[in-house]
Coordinates of C-alpha atoms in Angstrom, one line a residue:
X22 CA 0.0 0.0 0.0
X23 CA 1.2 3.5 -0.8
X24 CA -0.6 6.7 -1.4
X25 CA -3.5 6.9 0.9
X26 CA -4.5 5.4 4.2
X27 CA -8.0 5.3 3.5
X28 CA -10.4 2.5 3.0
X29 CA -13.4 0.8 3.6
X30 CA -16.9 0.0 3.9
X31 CA -20.0 -1.5 4.8
X32 CA -22.3 -4.2 3.4
X33 CA -24.2 -7.3 3.2
X34 CA -26.1 -8.9 5.9
X35 CA -29.0 -10.9 6.6
X36 CA -30.2 -12.5 9.8
X37 CA -33.8 -12.7 10.8
X38 CA -35.2 -12.0 14.1
X39 CA -38.0 -12.8 16.3
X40 CA -39.3 -11.4 19.6
X41 CA -41.4 -12.9 22.3
X42 CA -45.0 -11.6 22.7
X43 CA -46.8 -12.4 25.9
X44 CA -50.6 -12.4 25.7
X45 CA -52.9 -12.8 28.6
X46 CA -56.6 -13.0 28.1
X47 CA -59.5 -13.8 30.5
X48 CA -63.0 -14.5 29.4
X49 CA -65.6 -12.5 31.3
X50 CA -67.6 -15.5 32.4
X51 CA -64.5 -17.8 33.1
X52 CA -63.3 -16.1 36.2
X53 CA -64.3 -13.5 38.8
X54 CA -62.9 -10.0 38.4
X55 CA -59.4 -9.6 39.9
X56 CA -59.2 -7.8 43.3
X57 CA -58.2 -4.2 43.1
X58 CA -54.6 -3.4 44.2
X59 CA -53.1 -0.4 45.9
X60 CA -49.5 0.5 44.8
X61 CA -46.8 1.6 47.3
X62 CA -43.5 3.1 46.4
X63 CA -40.3 4.2 48.2
X64 CA -37.3 6.0 46.9
X65 CA -33.7 6.0 48.2
X66 CA -30.7 7.9 46.8
X67 CA -27.0 7.1 46.5
X68 CA -23.7 8.9 46.4
X69 CA -21.9 9.3 43.1
X70 CA -20.6 6.0 41.6
X71 CA -21.6 4.2 44.9
X72 CA -23.9 1.3 45.6
X73 CA -23.7 1.5 49.4
X74 CA -26.8 2.5 51.3
X75 CA -26.5 5.8 53.2
X76 CA -27.8 5.9 56.8
X77 CA -30.8 7.9 55.5
X78 CA -31.5 5.3 52.8
X79 CA -31.3 2.4 55.3
X80 CA -34.1 4.1 57.4
X81 CA -36.3 4.3 54.3
X82 CA -35.7 0.7 53.3
X83 CA -36.3 -0.5 56.9
X84 CA -39.6 1.4 56.9
X85 CA -40.5 -0.2 53.6
X86 CA -39.7 -3.7 55.0
X87 CA -42.0 -3.0 58.0
X88 CA -44.8 -1.9 55.7
X89 CA -44.3 -4.9 53.4
X90 CA -44.6 -7.2 56.4
X91 CA -47.9 -5.6 57.5
X92 CA -49.4 -5.3 54.0
X93 CA -48.7 -8.8 52.6
X94 CA -48.0 -7.6 49.0
X95 CA -48.5 -9.8 46.0
X96 CA -45.3 -8.5 44.3
X97 CA -42.2 -6.5 45.2
X98 CA -39.9 -4.9 42.7
X99 CA -36.6 -3.0 43.3
X100 CA -35.3 -1.0 40.4
X101 CA -31.8 0.6 40.3
X102 CA -30.9 3.7 38.4
X103 CA -27.9 6.0 37.8
X104 CA -27.1 9.4 36.5
X105 CA -25.7 9.8 33.0
X106 CA -22.0 9.8 33.8
X107 CA -20.3 6.8 32.2
X108 CA -21.1 4.2 29.6
X109 CA -24.3 2.3 29.3
X110 CA -22.7 -0.9 30.2
X111 CA -21.0 0.5 33.3
X112 CA -24.2 2.2 34.5
X113 CA -26.3 -1.0 34.0
X114 CA -24.0 -2.8 36.4
X115 CA -23.9 0.0 38.9
X116 CA -27.7 0.3 38.9
X117 CA -28.0 -3.5 39.5
X118 CA -25.6 -3.3 42.4
X119 CA -27.8 -0.5 43.9
X120 CA -30.9 -2.6 43.5
X121 CA -29.2 -5.6 45.1
X122 CA -28.1 -3.4 48.0
X123 CA -31.7 -2.5 48.7
X124 CA -32.7 -6.1 48.3
X125 CA -30.1 -7.2 50.8
X126 CA -31.4 -4.7 53.4
X127 CA -35.0 -5.8 52.8
X128 CA -33.9 -9.4 53.3
X129 CA -32.1 -8.5 56.5
X130 CA -35.3 -7.0 57.8
X131 CA -37.2 -10.3 57.1
X132 CA -38.5 -9.9 53.5
X133 CA -37.9 -13.1 51.6
X134 CA -35.3 -12.4 48.9
X135 CA -37.1 -14.8 46.5
X136 CA -40.1 -12.6 46.5
X137 CA -38.2 -9.5 45.3
X138 CA -37.7 -8.9 41.6
X139 CA -34.6 -6.9 40.6
X140 CA -34.5 -4.5 37.6
X141 CA -31.5 -2.5 36.4
X142 CA -32.3 0.6 34.3
X143 CA -28.8 2.1 34.2
X144 CA -29.0 5.7 33.0
X145 CA -32.4 5.3 31.4
X146 CA -35.8 6.5 32.8
X147 CA -34.2 9.6 34.5
X148 CA -36.1 11.2 37.3
X149 CA -34.5 14.6 36.3
X150 CA -33.9 14.7 32.5
X151 CA -30.3 15.7 31.7
X152 CA -27.8 15.6 28.9
X153 CA -25.3 12.7 28.8
X154 CA -22.5 12.9 31.4
X155 CA -24.3 15.0 34.0
X156 CA -23.9 14.3 37.7
X157 CA -27.5 14.7 38.8
X158 CA -28.0 13.4 42.5
X159 CA -31.7 12.8 42.0
X160 CA -31.0 10.3 39.2
X161 CA -28.7 8.1 41.5
X162 CA -31.5 6.2 43.1
X163 CA -33.4 2.9 43.6
X164 CA -37.1 2.4 43.9
X165 CA -39.1 -0.1 45.9
X166 CA -42.6 -0.8 44.4
X167 CA -45.2 -3.3 45.7
X168 CA -48.9 -3.7 45.6
X169 CA -51.4 -4.8 48.3
X170 CA -55.1 -5.7 48.0
X171 CA -57.2 -2.5 48.2
X172 CA -59.9 -2.1 50.9
X173 CA -63.4 -2.5 49.6
X174 CA -65.2 -1.1 47.7
X175 CA -62.8 -2.3 44.9
X176 CA -61.3 0.3 42.7
X177 CA -59.6 -0.1 39.3
X178 CA -56.0 -1.1 39.7
X179 CA -53.6 1.8 38.8
X180 CA -51.8 1.3 35.6
X181 CA -48.5 2.0 37.2
X182 CA -48.8 -1.1 39.3
X183 CA -49.7 -3.3 36.3
X184 CA -46.5 -3.3 34.4
X185 CA -43.2 -3.3 36.2
X186 CA -41.0 -5.7 34.2
X187 CA -39.1 -3.9 31.4
X188 CA -39.5 -5.3 27.9
X189 CA -36.7 -7.6 26.9
X190 CA -34.5 -6.3 24.1
X191 CA -35.0 -7.9 20.7
X192 CA -32.8 -10.9 19.9
X193 CA -32.1 -9.5 16.5
X194 CA -32.3 -6.2 14.7
X195 CA -32.5 -6.2 10.9
X196 CA -32.5 -2.9 9.0
X197 CA -31.7 -1.4 5.6
X198 CA -30.5 2.1 4.7
X199 CA -30.3 3.8 1.3
X200 CA -28.2 6.8 0.4
X201 CA -28.2 8.5 -3.0
X202 CA -27.0 11.9 -4.0
X203 CA -25.3 14.2 -6.5
X204 CA -22.3 16.5 -6.4
X205 CA -22.4 19.3 -8.9
X206 CA -19.1 20.8 -10.0
X207 CA -19.2 24.0 -12.1
X208 CA -15.9 23.2 -13.8
X209 CA -17.3 19.8 -15.1
X210 CA -13.8 18.2 -15.2
X211 CA -13.2 16.0 -18.3
X212 CA -12.1 13.1 -16.0
X213 CA -15.5 13.3 -14.2
X214 CA -13.6 13.4 -10.9
X215 CA -14.1 15.9 -8.0
X216 CA -10.5 16.0 -6.9
X217 CA -10.0 15.7 -3.1
X218 CA -13.2 13.7 -2.8
X219 CA -13.5 10.0 -2.7
X220 CA -17.1 9.0 -1.9
X221 CA -18.5 12.0 -3.7
X222 CA -15.9 12.0 -6.5
X223 CA -18.3 11.6 -9.4
X224 CA -19.0 15.1 -10.7
X225 CA -22.5 16.0 -12.0
X226 CA -23.7 12.5 -11.8
X227 CA -26.5 11.0 -9.7
X228 CA -25.1 8.0 -7.8
X229 CA -26.4 5.3 -5.5
X230 CA -23.8 5.7 -2.7
X231 CA -25.0 2.9 -0.5
X232 CA -27.7 0.3 -0.1
X233 CA -26.6 -0.8 3.4
X234 CA -28.2 -3.9 4.9
X235 CA -27.4 -4.8 8.5
X236 CA -28.4 -7.8 10.7
X237 CA -27.3 -7.6 14.3
X238 CA -27.9 -8.9 17.8
X239 CA -27.3 -6.0 20.2
X240 CA -26.1 -6.5 23.7
X241 CA -28.8 -7.2 26.3
X242 CA -29.1 -3.8 27.9
X243 CA -30.0 -5.4 31.2
X244 CA -27.0 -7.6 31.3
X245 CA -24.5 -7.0 34.1
X246 CA -22.4 -10.2 33.6
X247 CA -21.3 -11.7 30.3
X248 CA -23.1 -10.6 27.2
X249 CA -22.8 -11.5 23.5
X250 CA -23.6 -9.7 20.3
X251 CA -22.8 -9.8 16.6
X252 CA -23.2 -7.9 13.4
X253 CA -23.2 -8.7 9.7
X254 CA -23.3 -5.7 7.4
X255 CA -23.1 -5.4 3.7
X256 CA -23.2 -2.7 1.1
X257 CA -24.1 -2.2 -2.6
X258 CA -23.2 1.0 -4.3
X259 CA -20.5 3.4 -5.5
X260 CA -19.0 3.8 -2.0
X261 CA -17.9 0.1 -2.1
X262 CA -15.2 1.1 -4.6
X263 CA -13.3 2.5 -1.6
X264 CA -14.4 0.3 1.3
X265 CA -13.4 -3.2 0.2
X266 CA -11.4 -5.6 2.4
X267 CA -8.6 -6.6 0.0
X268 CA -9.3 -10.1 -1.3
X269 CA -13.1 -9.8 -0.7
X270 CA -15.1 -8.8 -3.8
X271 CA -12.5 -6.2 -4.5
X272 CA -11.5 -6.8 -8.1
X273 CA -14.4 -9.0 -9.2
X274 CA -16.9 -6.2 -10.2
X275 CA -15.9 -3.8 -12.9
X276 CA -19.0 -1.6 -12.7
X277 CA -19.4 1.5 -10.6
X278 CA -21.9 0.0 -8.2
X279 CA -20.2 -2.8 -6.3
X280 CA -20.7 -5.2 -3.4
X281 CA -18.8 -5.0 -0.1
X282 CA -18.8 -6.7 3.2
X283 CA -18.5 -3.8 5.6
X284 CA -18.5 -5.6 9.0
X285 CA -18.7 -9.2 10.2
X286 CA -17.9 -9.5 13.9
X287 CA -18.8 -10.9 17.2
X288 CA -18.3 -9.1 20.5
X289 CA -18.6 -10.1 24.2
X290 CA -18.8 -8.0 27.3
X291 CA -16.9 -9.6 30.2
X292 CA -16.8 -8.5 33.9
X293 CA -13.0 -8.8 33.9
X294 CA -10.4 -6.5 35.5
X295 CA -12.6 -3.5 36.4
X296 CA -16.1 -2.7 37.5
X297 CA -16.7 -1.5 34.0
X298 CA -15.4 -4.7 32.5
X299 CA -13.8 -5.4 29.1
X300 CA -15.5 -5.5 25.7
X301 CA -13.8 -7.7 23.2
X302 CA -14.6 -7.6 19.4
X303 CA -13.3 -10.1 17.0
X304 CA -13.8 -10.2 13.2
X305 CA -14.0 -7.6 10.5
X306 CA -14.9 -4.1 11.7
X307 CA -14.7 -0.4 10.8
X308 CA -11.9 1.6 12.3
X309 CA -12.2 3.3 15.7
X310 CA -10.2 6.3 14.3
X311 CA -11.8 9.4 13.0
X312 CA -14.7 11.8 13.5
X313 CA -16.6 10.6 10.4
X314 CA -17.9 7.2 9.5
X315 CA -18.7 4.9 6.5
X316 CA -22.3 4.8 7.6
X317 CA -23.5 8.2 6.4
X318 CA -26.2 8.6 9.1
X319 CA -23.4 9.4 11.6
X320 CA -22.0 12.3 9.6
X321 CA -23.0 16.0 9.3
X322 CA -22.1 16.2 5.6
X323 CA -22.5 14.3 2.4
X324 CA -18.9 14.9 1.4
X325 CA -16.1 13.5 3.5
X326 CA -13.1 15.3 4.9
X327 CA -9.5 15.0 3.7
X328 CA -8.7 13.3 7.0
X329 CA -11.3 10.6 6.4
X330 CA -10.3 10.1 2.8
X331 CA -6.5 10.1 3.2
X332 CA -5.5 10.3 6.8
X333 CA -7.1 7.3 8.6
X334 CA -7.7 3.6 7.9
X335 CA -11.3 2.5 7.2
X336 CA -11.5 -1.1 8.2
X337 CA -9.6 -3.9 9.9
X338 CA -9.6 -7.6 10.5
X339 CA -8.5 -8.6 14.0
X340 CA -9.3 -8.2 17.7
X341 CA -10.1 -5.1 19.7
X342 CA -10.4 -4.9 23.5
X343 CA -11.8 -1.9 25.2
X344 CA -11.2 -1.8 29.0
X345 CA -13.6 0.4 30.9
X346 CA -11.2 1.5 33.7
X347 CA -13.8 3.8 35.3
X348 CA -16.6 6.1 34.1
X349 CA -13.9 8.6 32.7
X350 CA -11.2 6.3 31.2
X351 CA -11.4 3.7 28.5
X352 CA -8.3 1.9 27.2
X353 CA -8.2 0.6 23.6
X354 CA -5.9 -2.3 22.6
X355 CA -6.1 -4.2 19.4
X356 CA -4.2 -6.2 16.8
X357 CA -5.2 -6.6 13.2
X358 CA -3.9 -7.5 9.7
X359 CA -3.5 -3.8 8.7
X360 CA -5.4 -1.1 6.8
X361 CA -8.4 -2.5 4.8
X362 CA -6.9 -5.9 4.7
X363 CA -7.7 -9.5 5.8
X364 CA -5.9 -12.8 5.8
X365 CA -4.2 -14.7 3.0
X366 CA -4.7 -13.0 -0.4
X367 CA -6.4 -10.1 1.4
X368 CA -3.2 -8.9 3.0
X369 CA -0.5 -6.9 1.2
X370 CA 2.3 -8.3 3.5
X371 CA 2.7 -10.9 6.3
X372 CA 2.9 -8.5 9.2
X373 CA 0.4 -7.6 11.9
X374 CA -0.5 -4.1 12.9
X375 CA -1.5 -2.4 16.2
X376 CA -4.5 -0.2 17.0
X377 CA -4.8 1.4 20.4
X378 CA -5.1 4.5 22.6
X379 CA -7.5 5.9 25.1
X380 CA -10.9 7.6 25.5
X381 CA -11.8 10.2 28.1
X382 CA -15.5 10.5 28.9
X383 CA -17.7 12.9 30.8
X384 CA -15.1 15.7 31.2
X385 CA -16.3 19.2 32.0
X386 CA -19.5 18.0 33.7
X387 CA -20.2 15.6 30.9
X388 CA -19.9 18.1 28.0
X389 CA -16.5 16.9 26.7
X390 CA -15.2 13.6 25.4
X391 CA -11.8 12.9 23.8
X392 CA -10.7 9.8 21.8
X393 CA -7.0 9.5 21.0
X394 CA -6.0 6.5 18.9
X395 CA -3.1 5.3 16.8
X396 CA -2.7 2.6 14.2
X397 CA 0.8 1.4 13.2
X398 CA 2.3 -1.4 11.2
X399 CA 3.7 -2.2 7.7
X400 CA 1.1 -1.4 5.0
X401 CA 3.1 -1.5 1.7
X402 CA 3.0 -4.4 -0.8
X403 CA 5.4 -7.2 0.1
X404 CA 7.2 -4.9 2.6
X405 CA 7.3 -6.0 6.3
X406 CA 9.9 -3.5 7.3
X407 CA 8.6 0.0 6.7
X408 CA 5.8 1.2 9.0
X409 CA 2.9 3.5 8.4
X410 CA 1.8 5.5 11.5
X411 CA -1.8 6.9 11.5
X412 CA -2.7 9.0 14.5
X413 CA -6.0 10.7 15.2
X414 CA -7.5 12.7 18.1
X415 CA -11.2 13.7 18.2
X416 CA -12.6 16.0 20.9
X417 CA -16.4 16.5 21.1
X418 CA -17.7 19.3 23.1
X419 CA -21.5 19.6 23.7
X420 CA -21.5 23.3 24.6
X421 CA -25.3 23.6 25.0
X422 CA -28.4 21.7 24.0
X423 CA -28.1 23.4 20.6
X424 CA -24.4 23.9 20.0
X425 CA -21.9 21.0 19.4
X426 CA -18.3 21.4 18.4
X427 CA -15.9 18.6 17.2
X428 CA -12.2 19.1 16.8
X429 CA -10.1 16.5 14.9
X430 CA -6.3 16.5 14.8
X431 CA -4.6 14.0 12.4
X432 CA -1.0 13.0 11.6
X433 CA 0.2 10.2 9.3
X434 CA 3.8 9.1 8.5
X435 CA 4.9 6.7 5.9
X436 CA 8.4 5.3 6.5
X437 CA 8.7 4.2 2.9
X438 CA 9.4 7.5 1.2
X439 CA 9.6 9.4 4.5
X440 CA 6.3 11.1 3.8
X441 CA 4.1 13.0 6.2
X442 CA 0.5 14.1 6.1
X443 CA -1.1 16.2 8.8
X444 CA -3.9 18.5 9.4
X445 CA -6.9 19.5 11.5
X446 CA -10.7 19.8 11.0
X447 CA -13.1 21.9 13.0
X448 CA -16.9 21.1 13.0
X449 CA -19.7 23.1 14.4
X450 CA -23.4 22.2 14.5
X451 CA -26.4 24.2 15.7
X452 CA -29.7 22.5 16.2
X453 CA -32.5 24.9 15.2
X454 CA -35.1 22.3 16.3
X455 CA -35.7 18.5 16.2
X456 CA -35.8 18.6 12.4
X457 CA -33.2 21.1 11.3
X458 CA -29.5 21.4 12.1
X459 CA -27.0 23.9 10.6
X460 CA -23.5 22.5 10.1
X461 CA -20.1 23.9 9.2
X462 CA -16.6 22.3 8.7
X463 CA -13.3 24.0 8.2
X464 CA -10.2 21.9 7.4
X465 CA -6.5 22.1 6.5
X466 CA -4.6 19.0 5.5
X467 CA -1.0 19.0 4.2
X468 CA 0.5 16.3 1.9
X469 CA 4.1 17.3 2.2
X470 CA 5.6 15.0 -0.4
X471 CA 2.5 14.6 -2.7
X472 CA 2.3 11.0 -1.4
X473 CA -1.2 10.5 0.0
X474 CA -3.8 12.5 -1.9
X475 CA -4.9 11.3 -5.3
X476 CA -7.9 10.9 -7.6
X477 CA -9.1 7.5 -8.8
X478 CA -11.0 7.7 -12.1
X479 CA -11.5 4.0 -12.7
X480 CA -14.0 1.8 -10.9
X481 CA -11.3 -0.5 -9.7
X482 CA -8.4 1.9 -9.6
X483 CA -8.3 2.4 -5.9
X484 CA -8.2 -1.3 -5.1
X485 CA -5.7 -2.0 -7.8
X486 CA -3.4 0.7 -6.4
X487 CA -3.7 -0.7 -2.9
X488 CA -2.8 -4.2 -4.1
X489 CA 0.0 -3.1 -6.4
X490 CA -1.8 -4.3 -9.5
X491 CA -1.8 -2.8 -13.0
X492 CA -4.2 0.1 -13.2
X493 CA -7.2 0.3 -15.5
X494 CA -6.8 4.1 -15.6
X495 CA -3.9 6.3 -14.4
X496 CA -4.2 8.1 -11.1
X497 CA -4.7 11.9 -10.8
X498 CA -2.2 13.8 -8.8
X499 CA -1.3 17.4 -7.9
X500 CA 1.8 18.7 -9.7
X501 CA 3.6 19.4 -6.5
X502 CA 3.4 18.8 -2.7
X503 CA 0.2 20.5 -1.7
X504 CA -1.6 21.8 1.4
X505 CA -5.3 21.5 1.0
X506 CA -8.0 23.7 2.6
X507 CA -11.8 23.2 2.5
X508 CA -14.8 24.9 3.9
X509 CA -18.2 23.1 3.9
X510 CA -21.5 24.6 4.9
X511 CA -24.7 22.4 5.1
X512 CA -28.1 21.8 6.5
X513 CA -29.4 18.5 7.9
X514 CA -33.2 17.9 7.7
X515 CA -34.7 15.0 9.5
X516 CA -38.5 15.3 9.0
X517 CA -40.9 12.8 10.7
X518 CA -41.7 9.8 8.6
X519 CA -44.6 7.3 8.7
X520 CA -44.1 3.6 9.6
X521 CA -42.6 1.3 8.5
X522 CA -39.9 4.0 7.7
X523 CA -37.5 4.7 10.5
X524 CA -35.8 7.9 9.4
X525 CA -35.3 10.3 6.5
X526 CA -32.3 12.6 6.3
X527 CA -31.8 15.3 3.6
X528 CA -28.4 17.1 3.4
X529 CA -27.7 19.9 1.0
X530 CA -24.2 21.4 1.2
X531 CA -21.8 23.8 -0.5
X532 CA -18.1 23.1 -0.4
X533 CA -15.0 25.1 -1.4
X534 CA -11.6 23.4 -1.8
X535 CA -8.4 25.4 -2.3
X536 CA -4.7 24.5 -2.8
X537 CA -3.3 26.8 -0.1
X538 CA 0.2 25.8 -1.1
X539 CA 1.6 23.7 -4.1
X540 CA 0.1 22.9 -7.5
X541 CA -3.2 23.1 -9.3
X542 CA -4.8 19.8 -8.5
X543 CA -8.5 20.6 -9.3
X544 CA -10.3 20.4 -12.7
X545 CA -7.8 17.8 -14.0
X546 CA -4.8 19.9 -13.0
X547 CA -6.0 23.3 -14.4
X548 CA -7.2 25.0 -11.2
X549 CA -6.1 25.8 -7.7
X550 CA -9.6 25.8 -6.3
X551 CA -13.0 24.0 -6.7
X552 CA -16.6 24.7 -5.9
X553 CA -19.0 21.8 -5.4
X554 CA -22.7 21.6 -4.5
X555 CA -23.9 18.4 -2.9
X556 CA -27.3 17.0 -2.1
X557 CA -28.1 13.5 -0.7
X558 CA -30.8 11.7 1.1
X559 CA -30.7 8.8 3.5
X560 CA -33.7 6.6 4.0
X561 CA -33.7 4.0 6.8
X562 CA -36.2 1.2 6.9

């Protein structure tokens, strides 16, 4: 591999799912009407990140135990909750420990433990609604709920006492997503290539970017011990030209619309090492580096940044372990076959690569998160000696309910050729309402030896270049080492949609690219700048 550390994708998948439905029906003349019930509830609170009952909480639980003994309830449920600081998995375990602490005190006061149902809600069903990462004392709680027969005359049972058990998560989730769009270029380059773009590189042409199909089993959100999940995701469309795992459907299709397996992995949560546990993913998966993603629904813009196109890997085959040290710190450690590669014929050399770093969560009262990762290893064809280093830092700051800022810093070094690429991108988003968000992106990225940035006019040119094969069409380059700048302004519309549709996103944008230093890379080497106007829609079913 030379010239770009980009790649990869998303595709195929199929797995069908089923969910349990519980139906209870009683004929009017088959049984007498059920006795009316009176609900009783108690609430206790916990210190931050603790599951030990305070002296005040013990008094409340003991009072509940005395009332339970006198009332002879038909059911008892204890539910634990947390605030929004920390990951979902960590808070689910913490909320269960809080519920178990209440159960233990009730049992100590004579309530049979076998009669107490335990529910863990984590950071869901907040008593006081907050943003993610907020230390709200009222949300660090556990509730005791039970029902006793009501005194005559009987009254209708309150709805709140009827349903206490949370619905189980679906065993499978199967969904499809379609993205199509057009990128207009006033210069209409003869090659048909918007230079500096990859996924939106076809100028003045309507394209089917992705038909993404995903089948997955999510983690059980109530699990506090071992939990297993998996995903199979496939893609058909023009994006697949750049997202192939080498050796998988990469040179078989000559047309513009191609097939790609984006992800195929299994993951397990384990209660190892720390209270937060360790998540282990094995298989083929998209990279953890970068602010933007192959799945377009996670991005603010239709076009991708220079960093995404040329400064980070896209996919890996290997193993990644994420250790949740505490609610603030996650450690990433992984080994894989390299950038956009897999085993055997799908690897450009015989060396492994490393991906790792750290994540900082819930900084500045939950408003700031930082993810700093590196990927390093040999990436060039039949070369196990020279390393490629890809480093990326993403800081996300949720300033207010409406303003979000994302800063990305990127540095890539290729030992073969002693080439460097580096830059930064700043994103800003302002939510006008639930439907409309205004977005902006400003970026500078330097290719100091004209090594990384290129245009790929053929449908298989990118993969052929990665694998060191003869090219169907020659690459497009700047005439000299170039520093690129781009400014993108756009709007995201997410109007409500009827069932069975899940979501519709419409994203118009205007983008200006400029060669701040170096040659004239745009319009087939005739211009130092480029205006494009993009529009896409994403429909999820």
